[in-house]
Coordinates of C-alpha atoms in Angstrom, one line a residue:
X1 CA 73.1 113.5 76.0
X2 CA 69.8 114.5 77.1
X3 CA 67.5 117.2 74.8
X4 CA 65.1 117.8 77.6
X5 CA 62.6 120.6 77.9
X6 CA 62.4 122.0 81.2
X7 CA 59.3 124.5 81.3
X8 CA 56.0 124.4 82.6
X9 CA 53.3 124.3 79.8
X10 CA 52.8 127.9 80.8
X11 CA 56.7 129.2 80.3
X12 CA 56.7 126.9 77.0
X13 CA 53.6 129.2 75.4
X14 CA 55.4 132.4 76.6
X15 CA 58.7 131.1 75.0
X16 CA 57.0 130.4 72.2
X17 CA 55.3 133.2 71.5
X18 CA 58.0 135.2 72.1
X19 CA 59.8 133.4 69.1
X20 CA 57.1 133.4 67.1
X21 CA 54.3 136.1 67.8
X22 CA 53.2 136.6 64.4
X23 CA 52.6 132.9 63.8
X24 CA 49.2 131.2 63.6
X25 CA 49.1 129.3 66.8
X26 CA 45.2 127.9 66.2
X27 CA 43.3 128.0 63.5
X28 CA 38.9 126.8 62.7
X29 CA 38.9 127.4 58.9
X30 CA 35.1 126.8 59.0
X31 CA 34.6 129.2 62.0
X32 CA 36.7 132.5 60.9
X33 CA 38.6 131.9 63.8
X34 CA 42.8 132.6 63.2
X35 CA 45.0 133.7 66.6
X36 CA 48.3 134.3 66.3
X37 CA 50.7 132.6 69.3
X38 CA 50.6 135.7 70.6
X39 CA 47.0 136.5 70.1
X40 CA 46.5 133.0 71.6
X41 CA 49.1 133.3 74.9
X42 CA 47.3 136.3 75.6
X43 CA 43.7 134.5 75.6
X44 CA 45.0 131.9 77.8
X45 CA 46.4 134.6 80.0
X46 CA 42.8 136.1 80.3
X47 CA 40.8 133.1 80.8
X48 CA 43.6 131.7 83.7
X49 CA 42.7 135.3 85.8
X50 CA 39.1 134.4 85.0
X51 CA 39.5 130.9 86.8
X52 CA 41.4 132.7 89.6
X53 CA 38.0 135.1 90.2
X54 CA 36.2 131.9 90.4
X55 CA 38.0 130.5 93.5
X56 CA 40.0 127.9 91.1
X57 CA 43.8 127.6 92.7
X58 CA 46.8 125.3 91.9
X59 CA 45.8 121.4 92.8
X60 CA 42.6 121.9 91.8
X61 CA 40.8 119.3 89.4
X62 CA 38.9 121.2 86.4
X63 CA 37.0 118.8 84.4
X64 CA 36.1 119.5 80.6
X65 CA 33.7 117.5 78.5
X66 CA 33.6 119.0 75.6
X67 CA 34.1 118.2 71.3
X68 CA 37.4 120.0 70.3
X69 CA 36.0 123.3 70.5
X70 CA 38.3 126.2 70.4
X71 CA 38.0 126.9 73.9
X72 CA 39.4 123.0 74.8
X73 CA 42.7 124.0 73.7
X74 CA 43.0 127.5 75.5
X75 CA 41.7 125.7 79.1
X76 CA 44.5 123.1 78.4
X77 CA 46.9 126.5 78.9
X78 CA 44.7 128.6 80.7
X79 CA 44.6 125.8 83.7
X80 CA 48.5 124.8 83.1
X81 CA 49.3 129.1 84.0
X82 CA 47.9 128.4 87.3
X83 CA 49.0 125.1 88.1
X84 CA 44.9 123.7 88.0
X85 CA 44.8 120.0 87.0
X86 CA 43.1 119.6 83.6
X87 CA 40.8 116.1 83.9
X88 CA 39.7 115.2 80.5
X89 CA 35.8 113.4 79.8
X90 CA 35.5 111.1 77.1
X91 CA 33.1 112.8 74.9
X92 CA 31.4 109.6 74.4
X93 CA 30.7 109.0 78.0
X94 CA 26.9 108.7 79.7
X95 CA 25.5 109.8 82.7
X96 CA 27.0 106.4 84.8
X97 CA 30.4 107.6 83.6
X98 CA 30.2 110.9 83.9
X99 CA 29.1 110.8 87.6
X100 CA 32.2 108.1 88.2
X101 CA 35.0 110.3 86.5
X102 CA 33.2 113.6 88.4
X103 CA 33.3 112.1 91.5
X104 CA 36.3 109.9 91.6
X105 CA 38.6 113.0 90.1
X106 CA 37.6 115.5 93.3
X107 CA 36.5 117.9 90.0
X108 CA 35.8 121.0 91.4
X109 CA 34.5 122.8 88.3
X110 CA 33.3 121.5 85.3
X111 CA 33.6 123.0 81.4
X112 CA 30.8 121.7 78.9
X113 CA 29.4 121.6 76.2
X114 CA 25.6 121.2 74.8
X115 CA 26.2 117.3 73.9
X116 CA 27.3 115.4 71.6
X117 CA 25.7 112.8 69.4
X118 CA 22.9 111.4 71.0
X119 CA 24.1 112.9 74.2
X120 CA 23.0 115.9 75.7
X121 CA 25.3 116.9 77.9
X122 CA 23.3 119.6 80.2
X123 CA 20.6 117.2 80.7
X124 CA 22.6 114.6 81.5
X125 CA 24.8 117.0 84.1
X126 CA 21.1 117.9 85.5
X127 CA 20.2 113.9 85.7
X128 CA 23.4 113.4 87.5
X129 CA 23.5 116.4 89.7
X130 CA 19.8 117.7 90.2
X131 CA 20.5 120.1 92.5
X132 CA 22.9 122.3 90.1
X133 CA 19.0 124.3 88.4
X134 CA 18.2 125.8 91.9
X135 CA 22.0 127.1 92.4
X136 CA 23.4 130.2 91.9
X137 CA 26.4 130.2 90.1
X138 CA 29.3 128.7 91.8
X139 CA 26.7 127.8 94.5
X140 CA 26.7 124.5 94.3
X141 CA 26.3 121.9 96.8
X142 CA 25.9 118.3 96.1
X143 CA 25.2 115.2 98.0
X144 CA 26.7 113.0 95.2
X145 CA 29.9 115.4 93.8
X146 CA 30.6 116.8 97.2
X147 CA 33.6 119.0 95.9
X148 CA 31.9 120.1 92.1
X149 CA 31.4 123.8 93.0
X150 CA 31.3 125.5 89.5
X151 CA 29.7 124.6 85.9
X152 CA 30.9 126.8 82.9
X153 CA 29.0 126.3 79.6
X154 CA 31.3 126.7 76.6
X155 CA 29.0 128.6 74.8
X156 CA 26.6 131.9 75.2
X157 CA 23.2 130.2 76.5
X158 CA 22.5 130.6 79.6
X159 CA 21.1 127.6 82.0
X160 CA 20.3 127.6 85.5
X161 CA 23.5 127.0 87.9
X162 CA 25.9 127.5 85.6
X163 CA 27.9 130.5 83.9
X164 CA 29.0 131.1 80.4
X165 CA 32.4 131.1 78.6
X166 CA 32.1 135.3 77.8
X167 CA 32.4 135.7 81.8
X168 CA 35.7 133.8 82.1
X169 CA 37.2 136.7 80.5
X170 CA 35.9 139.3 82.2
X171 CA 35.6 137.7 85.6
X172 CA 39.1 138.1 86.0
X173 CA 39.5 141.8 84.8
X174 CA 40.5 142.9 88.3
X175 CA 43.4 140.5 88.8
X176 CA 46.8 142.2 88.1
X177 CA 49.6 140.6 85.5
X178 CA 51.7 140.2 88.8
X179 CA 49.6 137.8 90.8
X180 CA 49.1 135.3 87.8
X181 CA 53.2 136.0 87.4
X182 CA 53.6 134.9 90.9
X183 CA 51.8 132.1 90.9
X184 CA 53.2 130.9 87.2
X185 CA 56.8 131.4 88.9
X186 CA 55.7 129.3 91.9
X187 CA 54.9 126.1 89.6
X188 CA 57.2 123.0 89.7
X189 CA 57.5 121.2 86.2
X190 CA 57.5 117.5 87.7
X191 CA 54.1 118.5 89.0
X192 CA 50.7 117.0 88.0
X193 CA 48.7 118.8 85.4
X194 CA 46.5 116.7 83.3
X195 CA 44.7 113.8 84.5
X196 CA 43.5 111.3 81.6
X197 CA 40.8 108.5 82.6
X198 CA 42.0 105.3 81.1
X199 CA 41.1 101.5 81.8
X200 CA 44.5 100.6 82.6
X201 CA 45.1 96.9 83.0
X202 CA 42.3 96.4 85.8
X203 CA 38.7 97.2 86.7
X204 CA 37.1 100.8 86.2
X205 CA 39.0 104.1 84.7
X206 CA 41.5 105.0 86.5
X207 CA 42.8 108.9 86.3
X208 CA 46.3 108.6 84.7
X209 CA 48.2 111.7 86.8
X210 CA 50.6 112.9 84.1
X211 CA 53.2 116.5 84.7
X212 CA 54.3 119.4 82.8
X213 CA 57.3 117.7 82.4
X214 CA 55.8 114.1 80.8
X215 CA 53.7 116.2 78.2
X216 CA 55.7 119.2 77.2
X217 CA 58.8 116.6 76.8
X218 CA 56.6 113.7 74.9
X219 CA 55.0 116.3 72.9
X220 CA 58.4 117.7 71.8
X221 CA 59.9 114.4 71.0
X222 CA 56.9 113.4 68.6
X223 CA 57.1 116.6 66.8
X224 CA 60.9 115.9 66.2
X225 CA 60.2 112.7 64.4
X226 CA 58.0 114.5 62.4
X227 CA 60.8 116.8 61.7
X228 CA 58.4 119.6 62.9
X229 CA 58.8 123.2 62.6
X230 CA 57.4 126.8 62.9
X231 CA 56.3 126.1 59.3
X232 CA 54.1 122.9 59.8
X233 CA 50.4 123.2 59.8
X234 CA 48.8 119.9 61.3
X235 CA 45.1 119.0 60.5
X236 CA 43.5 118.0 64.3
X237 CA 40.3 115.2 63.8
X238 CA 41.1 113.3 66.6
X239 CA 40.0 114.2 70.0
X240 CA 41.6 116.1 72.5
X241 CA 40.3 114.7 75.5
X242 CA 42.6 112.0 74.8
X243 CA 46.1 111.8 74.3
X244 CA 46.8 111.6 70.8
X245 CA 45.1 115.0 70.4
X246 CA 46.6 116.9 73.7
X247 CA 50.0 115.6 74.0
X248 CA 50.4 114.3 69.9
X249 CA 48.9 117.1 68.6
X250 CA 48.3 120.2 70.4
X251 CA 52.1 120.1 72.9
X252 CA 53.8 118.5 68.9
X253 CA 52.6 122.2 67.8
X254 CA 53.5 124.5 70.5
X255 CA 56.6 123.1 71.3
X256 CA 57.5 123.4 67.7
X257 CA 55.4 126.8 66.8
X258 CA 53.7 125.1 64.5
X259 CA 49.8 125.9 63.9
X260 CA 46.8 123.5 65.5
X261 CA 44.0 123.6 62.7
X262 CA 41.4 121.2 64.6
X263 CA 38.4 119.9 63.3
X264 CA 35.5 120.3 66.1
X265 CA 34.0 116.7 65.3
X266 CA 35.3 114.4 63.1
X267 CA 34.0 114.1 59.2
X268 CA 36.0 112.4 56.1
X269 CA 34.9 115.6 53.8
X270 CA 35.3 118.6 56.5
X271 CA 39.0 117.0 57.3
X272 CA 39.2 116.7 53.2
X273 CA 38.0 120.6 52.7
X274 CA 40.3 121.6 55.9
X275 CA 43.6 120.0 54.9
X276 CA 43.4 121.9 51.2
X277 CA 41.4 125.2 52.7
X278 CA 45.1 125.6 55.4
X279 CA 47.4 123.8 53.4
X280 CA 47.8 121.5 55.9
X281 CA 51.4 120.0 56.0
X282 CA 50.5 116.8 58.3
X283 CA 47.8 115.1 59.5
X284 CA 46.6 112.6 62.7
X285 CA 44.2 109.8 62.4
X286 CA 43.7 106.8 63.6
X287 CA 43.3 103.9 61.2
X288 CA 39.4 104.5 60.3
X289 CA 39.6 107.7 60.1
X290 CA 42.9 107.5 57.4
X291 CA 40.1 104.5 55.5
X292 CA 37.1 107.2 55.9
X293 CA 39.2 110.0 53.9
X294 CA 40.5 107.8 51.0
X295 CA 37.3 105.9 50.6
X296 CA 35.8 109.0 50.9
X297 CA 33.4 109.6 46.9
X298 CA 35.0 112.9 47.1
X299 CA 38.3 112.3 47.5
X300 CA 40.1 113.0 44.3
X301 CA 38.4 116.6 44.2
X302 CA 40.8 117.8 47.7
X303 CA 44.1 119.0 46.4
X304 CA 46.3 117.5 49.7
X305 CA 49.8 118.2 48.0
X306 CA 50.7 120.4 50.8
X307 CA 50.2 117.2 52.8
X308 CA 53.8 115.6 53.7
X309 CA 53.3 114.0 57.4
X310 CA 51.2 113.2 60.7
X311 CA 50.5 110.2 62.7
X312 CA 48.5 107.0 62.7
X313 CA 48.0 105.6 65.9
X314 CA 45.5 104.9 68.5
X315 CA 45.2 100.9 67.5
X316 CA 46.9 98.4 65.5
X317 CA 47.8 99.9 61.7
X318 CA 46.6 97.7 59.1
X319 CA 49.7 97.6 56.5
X320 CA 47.6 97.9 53.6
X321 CA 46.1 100.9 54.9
X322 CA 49.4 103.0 55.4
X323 CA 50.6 102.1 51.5
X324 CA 47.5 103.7 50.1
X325 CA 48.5 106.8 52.7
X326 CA 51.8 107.6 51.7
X327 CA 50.7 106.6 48.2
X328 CA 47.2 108.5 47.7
X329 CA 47.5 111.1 50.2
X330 CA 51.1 112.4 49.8
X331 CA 51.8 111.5 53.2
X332 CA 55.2 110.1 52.4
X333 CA 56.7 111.1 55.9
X334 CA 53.8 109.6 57.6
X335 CA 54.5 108.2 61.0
X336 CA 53.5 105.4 63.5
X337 CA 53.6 105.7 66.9
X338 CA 52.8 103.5 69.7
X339 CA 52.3 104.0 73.4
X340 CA 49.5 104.3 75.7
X341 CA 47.8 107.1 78.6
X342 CA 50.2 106.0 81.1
X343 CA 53.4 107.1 79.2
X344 CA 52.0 110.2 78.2
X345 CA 51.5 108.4 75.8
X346 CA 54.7 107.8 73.4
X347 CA 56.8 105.5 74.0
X348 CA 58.0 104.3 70.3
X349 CA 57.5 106.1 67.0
X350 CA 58.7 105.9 63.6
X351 CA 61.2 108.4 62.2
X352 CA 60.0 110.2 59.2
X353 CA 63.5 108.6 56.9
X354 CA 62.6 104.9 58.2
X355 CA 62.5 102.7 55.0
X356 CA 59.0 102.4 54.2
X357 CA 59.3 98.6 55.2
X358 CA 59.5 99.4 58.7
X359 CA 57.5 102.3 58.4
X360 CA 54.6 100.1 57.7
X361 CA 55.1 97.0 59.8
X362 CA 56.6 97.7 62.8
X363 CA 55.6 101.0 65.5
X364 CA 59.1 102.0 65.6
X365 CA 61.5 102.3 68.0
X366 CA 62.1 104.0 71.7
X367 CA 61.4 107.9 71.9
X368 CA 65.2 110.0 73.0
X369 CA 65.4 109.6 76.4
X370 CA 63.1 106.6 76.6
X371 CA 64.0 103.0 77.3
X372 CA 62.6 100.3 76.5
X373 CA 63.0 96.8 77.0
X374 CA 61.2 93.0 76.7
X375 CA 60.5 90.6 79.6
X376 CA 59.3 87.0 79.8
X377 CA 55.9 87.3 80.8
X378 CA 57.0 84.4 83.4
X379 CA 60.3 85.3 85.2
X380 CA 60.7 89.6 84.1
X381 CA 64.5 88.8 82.8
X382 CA 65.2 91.2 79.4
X383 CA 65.1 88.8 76.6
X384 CA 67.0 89.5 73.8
X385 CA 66.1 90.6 70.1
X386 CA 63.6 88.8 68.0
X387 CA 61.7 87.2 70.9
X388 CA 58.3 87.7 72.9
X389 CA 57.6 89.0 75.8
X390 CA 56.2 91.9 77.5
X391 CA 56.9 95.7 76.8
X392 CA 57.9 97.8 79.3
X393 CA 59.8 101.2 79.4
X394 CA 61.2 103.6 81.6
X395 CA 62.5 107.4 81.7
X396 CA 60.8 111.3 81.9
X397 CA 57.4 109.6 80.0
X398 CA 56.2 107.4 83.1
X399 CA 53.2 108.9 84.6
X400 CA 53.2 109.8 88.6
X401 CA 50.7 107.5 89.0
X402 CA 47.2 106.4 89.0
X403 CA 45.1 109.3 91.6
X404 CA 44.4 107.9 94.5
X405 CA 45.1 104.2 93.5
X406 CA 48.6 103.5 95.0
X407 CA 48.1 100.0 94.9
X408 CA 46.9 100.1 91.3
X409 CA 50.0 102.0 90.8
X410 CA 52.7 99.6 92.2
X411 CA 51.0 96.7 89.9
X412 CA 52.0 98.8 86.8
X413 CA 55.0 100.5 87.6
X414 CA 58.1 98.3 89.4
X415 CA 60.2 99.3 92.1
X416 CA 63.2 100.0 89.5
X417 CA 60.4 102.7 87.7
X418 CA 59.6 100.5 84.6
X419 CA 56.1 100.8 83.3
X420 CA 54.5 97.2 82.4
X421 CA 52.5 98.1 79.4
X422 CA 50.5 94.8 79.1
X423 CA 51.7 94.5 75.8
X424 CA 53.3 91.4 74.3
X425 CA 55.7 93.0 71.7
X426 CA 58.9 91.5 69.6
X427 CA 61.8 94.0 68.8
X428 CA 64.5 94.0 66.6
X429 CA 68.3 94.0 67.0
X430 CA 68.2 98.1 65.8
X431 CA 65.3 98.5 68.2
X432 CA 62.5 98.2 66.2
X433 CA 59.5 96.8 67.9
X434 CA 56.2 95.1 66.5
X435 CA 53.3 94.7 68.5
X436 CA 52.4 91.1 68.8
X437 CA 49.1 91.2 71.1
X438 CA 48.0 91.9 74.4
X439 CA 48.5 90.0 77.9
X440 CA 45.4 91.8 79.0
X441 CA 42.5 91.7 77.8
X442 CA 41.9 95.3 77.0
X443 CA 39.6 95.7 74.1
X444 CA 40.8 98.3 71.1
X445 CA 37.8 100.0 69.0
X446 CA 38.5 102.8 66.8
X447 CA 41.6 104.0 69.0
X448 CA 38.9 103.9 72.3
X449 CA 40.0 101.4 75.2
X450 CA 37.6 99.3 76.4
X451 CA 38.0 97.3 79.5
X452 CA 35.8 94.0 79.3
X453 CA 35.0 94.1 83.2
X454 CA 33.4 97.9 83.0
X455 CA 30.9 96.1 80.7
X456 CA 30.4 93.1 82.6
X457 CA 29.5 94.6 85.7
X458 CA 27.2 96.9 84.1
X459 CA 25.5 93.9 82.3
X460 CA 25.1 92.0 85.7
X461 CA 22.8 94.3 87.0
X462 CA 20.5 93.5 84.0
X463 CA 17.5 91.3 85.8
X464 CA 18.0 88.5 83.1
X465 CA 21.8 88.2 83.1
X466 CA 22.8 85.3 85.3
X467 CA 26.6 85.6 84.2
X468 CA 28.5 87.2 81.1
X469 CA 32.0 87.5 79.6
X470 CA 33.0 90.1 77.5
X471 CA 35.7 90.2 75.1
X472 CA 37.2 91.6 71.6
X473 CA 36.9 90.2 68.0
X474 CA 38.1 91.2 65.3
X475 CA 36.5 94.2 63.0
X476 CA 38.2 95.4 59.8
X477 CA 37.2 98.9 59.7
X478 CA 37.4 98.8 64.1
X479 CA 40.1 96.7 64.5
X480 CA 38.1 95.2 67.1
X481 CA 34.4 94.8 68.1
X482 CA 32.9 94.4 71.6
X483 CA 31.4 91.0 72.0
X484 CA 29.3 89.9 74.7
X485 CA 28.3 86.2 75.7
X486 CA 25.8 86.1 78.3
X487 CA 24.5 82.7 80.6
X488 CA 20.6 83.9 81.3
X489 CA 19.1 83.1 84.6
X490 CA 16.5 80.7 85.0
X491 CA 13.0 80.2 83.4
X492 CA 13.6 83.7 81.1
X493 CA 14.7 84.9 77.9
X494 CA 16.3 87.5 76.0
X495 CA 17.4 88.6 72.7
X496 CA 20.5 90.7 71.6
X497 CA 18.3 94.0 70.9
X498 CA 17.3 94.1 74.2
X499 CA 20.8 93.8 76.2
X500 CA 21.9 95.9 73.6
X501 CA 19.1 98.6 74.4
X502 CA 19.7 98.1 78.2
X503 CA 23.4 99.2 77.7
X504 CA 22.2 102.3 75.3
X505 CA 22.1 105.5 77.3
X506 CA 24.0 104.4 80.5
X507 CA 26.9 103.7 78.8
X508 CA 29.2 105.0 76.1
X509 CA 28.1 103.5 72.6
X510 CA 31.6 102.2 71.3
X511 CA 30.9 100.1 74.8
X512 CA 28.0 98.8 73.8
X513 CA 28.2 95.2 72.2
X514 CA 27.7 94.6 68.4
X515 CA 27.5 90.7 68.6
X516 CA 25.4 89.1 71.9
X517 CA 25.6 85.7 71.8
X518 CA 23.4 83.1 74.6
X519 CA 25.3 80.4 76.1
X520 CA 24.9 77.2 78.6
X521 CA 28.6 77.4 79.3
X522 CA 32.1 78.9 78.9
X523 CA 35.2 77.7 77.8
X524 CA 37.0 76.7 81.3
X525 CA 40.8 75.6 82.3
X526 CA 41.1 72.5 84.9
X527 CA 41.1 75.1 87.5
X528 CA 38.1 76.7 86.5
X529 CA 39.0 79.8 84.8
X530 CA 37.0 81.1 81.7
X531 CA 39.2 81.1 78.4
X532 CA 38.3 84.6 76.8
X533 CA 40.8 83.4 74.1
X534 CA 38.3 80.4 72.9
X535 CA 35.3 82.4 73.5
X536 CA 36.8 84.8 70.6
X537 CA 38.3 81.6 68.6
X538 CA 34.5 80.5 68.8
X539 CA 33.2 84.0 67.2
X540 CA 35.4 84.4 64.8
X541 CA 34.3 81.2 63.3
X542 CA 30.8 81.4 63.9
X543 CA 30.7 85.0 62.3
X544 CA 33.2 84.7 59.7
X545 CA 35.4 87.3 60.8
X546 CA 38.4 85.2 59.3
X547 CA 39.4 87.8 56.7
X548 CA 39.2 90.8 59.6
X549 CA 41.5 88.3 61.9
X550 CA 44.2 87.7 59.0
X551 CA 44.3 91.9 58.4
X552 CA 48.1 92.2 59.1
X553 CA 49.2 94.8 61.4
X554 CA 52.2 96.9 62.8

């Protein structure tokens, strides 16, 4: 029997805030800031007229780069109402990045705002797209993002070719209830709405096309093994521009009425002070962040007794790590989930009444309404329970496909609609899986994909680099490290500092490698093909890493 949803995200905030008007929908302790579902559909409703006035119609691509500022979470509705796909930047990304997820996306407007880190994100915008400080205001026109028409700072300043966030409001004063009616009515819940850039299995980001009806659903289904209701308050560090914080968090809560309480950029202590400030019920993480908290001096001072669940996700769960969770933090219905941006992103989860033994070793079992099954990696027949192969699942979760990448599509998805995760995986006779390792050679830090060949071909273009190989080694607050071992032309010389300050700037820091290491040669089969897996054998040994390799995992 199927439990589906069947709204658009725009009919599942009105539902919702007719059920529960009063309650606090989203909630920045540290700001002052406290809307009510009401409050909040009716800020959406505003800011969706606002894109209307600025020439933004359904099918359009509105990029946001932004921390989780407040105004992240109404855009993820405001764009839904009207049927605008939401593109999401990595917050991490550089100006290289930016200009490939800009352009490749066909973003028509872009939401920002001031930087982050050692970012700033307006100069970098003006380094990418110089002629944006001559423009008027929706002006724009640029050799390099031909269809980028309109820049919106999330904030008050003002800066040359772009509006503010106050005018999205008012911009749209003029249009009536009826029009935004009419064109919420007119939206189909199998189409695309939210475009997440992921690595994939191959080559650069691809944008991950997913619908109302692969979010709202997925969302709902996570807040059920959560047990979650209009009385859960869930603590929000980790970011919304990926899934875990717009589908895991943010669609968990509204399809639940339960209240968002994000934290704008994550800190152990302001997570801490947040959790005990909005007696926060549950709480997301992944691993480091759950390690930051309890090894945090302060700790003991937080009263988290109103803590009773959330999720760890985003890479592998150290065991250890989720006993001292449910032991030191209360979280005693904590969950694990596992899935990735291509099944939006769930695909197995643990249930809140699991025995704690599978609760911390394994990442659960298949979602309601999901399958899931494992292949030989060799011939794609199921092989039964207790045996190795490849994950792959099927049902509502499996994205449309990758945009304008149909052939990158077919190599992921088969003809019978199974997704082929990548992931080698074992599962149980009651459908339990553990994750064993990965047939691709995607790179985990911190919960942040890496692909090895995005690096590689920006470290080719470095003068010295004759050839390099990039891969992942092991890290015990990281899970994993980027490594990078580099064959130098000719006659010259490098050190690590300086690839490592080549790649600083132009690309994302987690990218950037934390062990360089000069070689003569790789590792090659008979046939010629570089073995990755001895290049990381190698490292481990030569860095002792041996007690971050033998961290067991879910």
């Amino acid at each position: 029997m199927s439990n589906r949803l069947h709204f658009t995200m725009g009919q599942l905030l009105d539902d919702i805030a007719n059920r529960f008007p009063d309650n606090d929908a989203l909630v920045y302790a540290d700001q002052g800031l406290r809307y009510s579902y009401l409050e909040f559909n009716a800020l959406c409703e505003r800011v969706a007229k606002g894109l209307l006035a600025l020439g933004v119609r359904k099918g359009d691509h509105v990029a946001i780069w932004a921390t989780n500022v407040p105004q992240w979470v109404v855009l993820q509705f405001a764009t839904a109402k009207i049927g605008a796909v939401l593109v999401t930047v990595n917050t991490n990304y550089k100006s290289v990045e930016l200009e490939y997820v800009l352009k490749q996306s066909d973003a028509t407007t872009l939401f920002l705002v001031s930087g982050f880190k050692d970012t700033d994100y307006v100069e970098t915008l003006y380094s990418v797209v110089p002629e944006l400080r001559d423009a008027g205001p929706g002006q724009l026109c640029s050799e390099r993002l031909p269809f980028l028409k309109h820049v919106v700072f999330l904030g008050d300043r003002q800066f040359p070719g772009m509006r503010c966030w106050s005018e999205m409001e008012s911009l749209g004063r003029d249009i009536e209830d009826a029009q935004l009616a009419a064109i919420a009515s007119s939206l189909d819940e199998h189409e695309v709405i939210n475009m997440q850039y992921t690595s994939g299995t191959t080559g650069f980001p691809k944008g991950v096309m997913l619908t109302h009806h692969n979010i709202v659903n997925n969302g709902f289904n996570i807040g059920e093994c959560m047990r979650f209701t209009e009385k859960d308050r869930l603590c929000i560090p980790v970011p919304f521009f990926h899934c875990f914080g717009c589908v895991l968090a943010v669609l968990a809560c509204v399809t639940h009425g339960s209240t968002m309480v994000p934290v704008e950029t994550f800190s152990a202590e302001v997570v801490l002070r947040t959790i005990e400030a909005e007696r926060c019920t549950a709480v997301h993480g992944v691993p480091t962040m759950f390690i930051a908290e309890l090894d945090h001096p302060n700790f003991g001072r937080y009263d988290l007794t109103s803590l009773r669940s959330g999720i760890m996700a985003g890479s592998p769960c150290p065991i250890e790590v989720m006993k001292r969770v449910i032991r030191d933090m209360n979280l005693t219905e904590i969950t694990i989930a596992y899935g990735q941006t291509e099944s939006s992103p769930v695909i197995t989860q643990t249930r809140t009444d699991d025995p704690i033994e599978l609760r911390v070793a394994t990442v659960g079992r298949a979602l309601p309404d999901v399958e899931v099954k494992i292949v030989d990696i060799e011939n794609g027949q199921t092989l039964p329970p207790g045996r190795q192969g490849e994950l792959c699942t099927r049902g509502y979760l499996v994205m449309k496909g990758y945009y304008k990448m149909p052939e990158e599509t077919a190599r992921v998805i088969d003809g019978e609609g199974w997704l082929h995760t990548g992931d080698l995986a074992v599962m149980d006779e009651n459908g339990y899986c553990k994750i064993t390792g990965r047939i691709k050679n995607m790179i985990i830090r911190g919960g942040e994909n890496i692909y090895p060949r995005e690096i590689e071909e920006f470290l080719y273009s470095h003068p010295k680099v004759a050839d390099v190989q990039v891969y992942g080694v092991p890290d015990i607050k990281y899970g994993e490290q980027v490594m990078a071992a580099i064959k130098l032309k000719e006659d010259t010389v490098a050190t690590a500092e300086e690839i490592q300050d080549f790649c600083r700037g132009s690309i994302a820091n987690y990218k950037v490698p934390r062990y360089v290491k000069f070689v003569d040669e790789f590792p090659m089969t008979a046939s010629g093909k570089i073995q990755k897996f001895k290049l990381r054998e190698m490292a481990i040994k030569e860095l002792n890493l041996e007690a971050a390799n033998s961290v067991e995992t879910a």
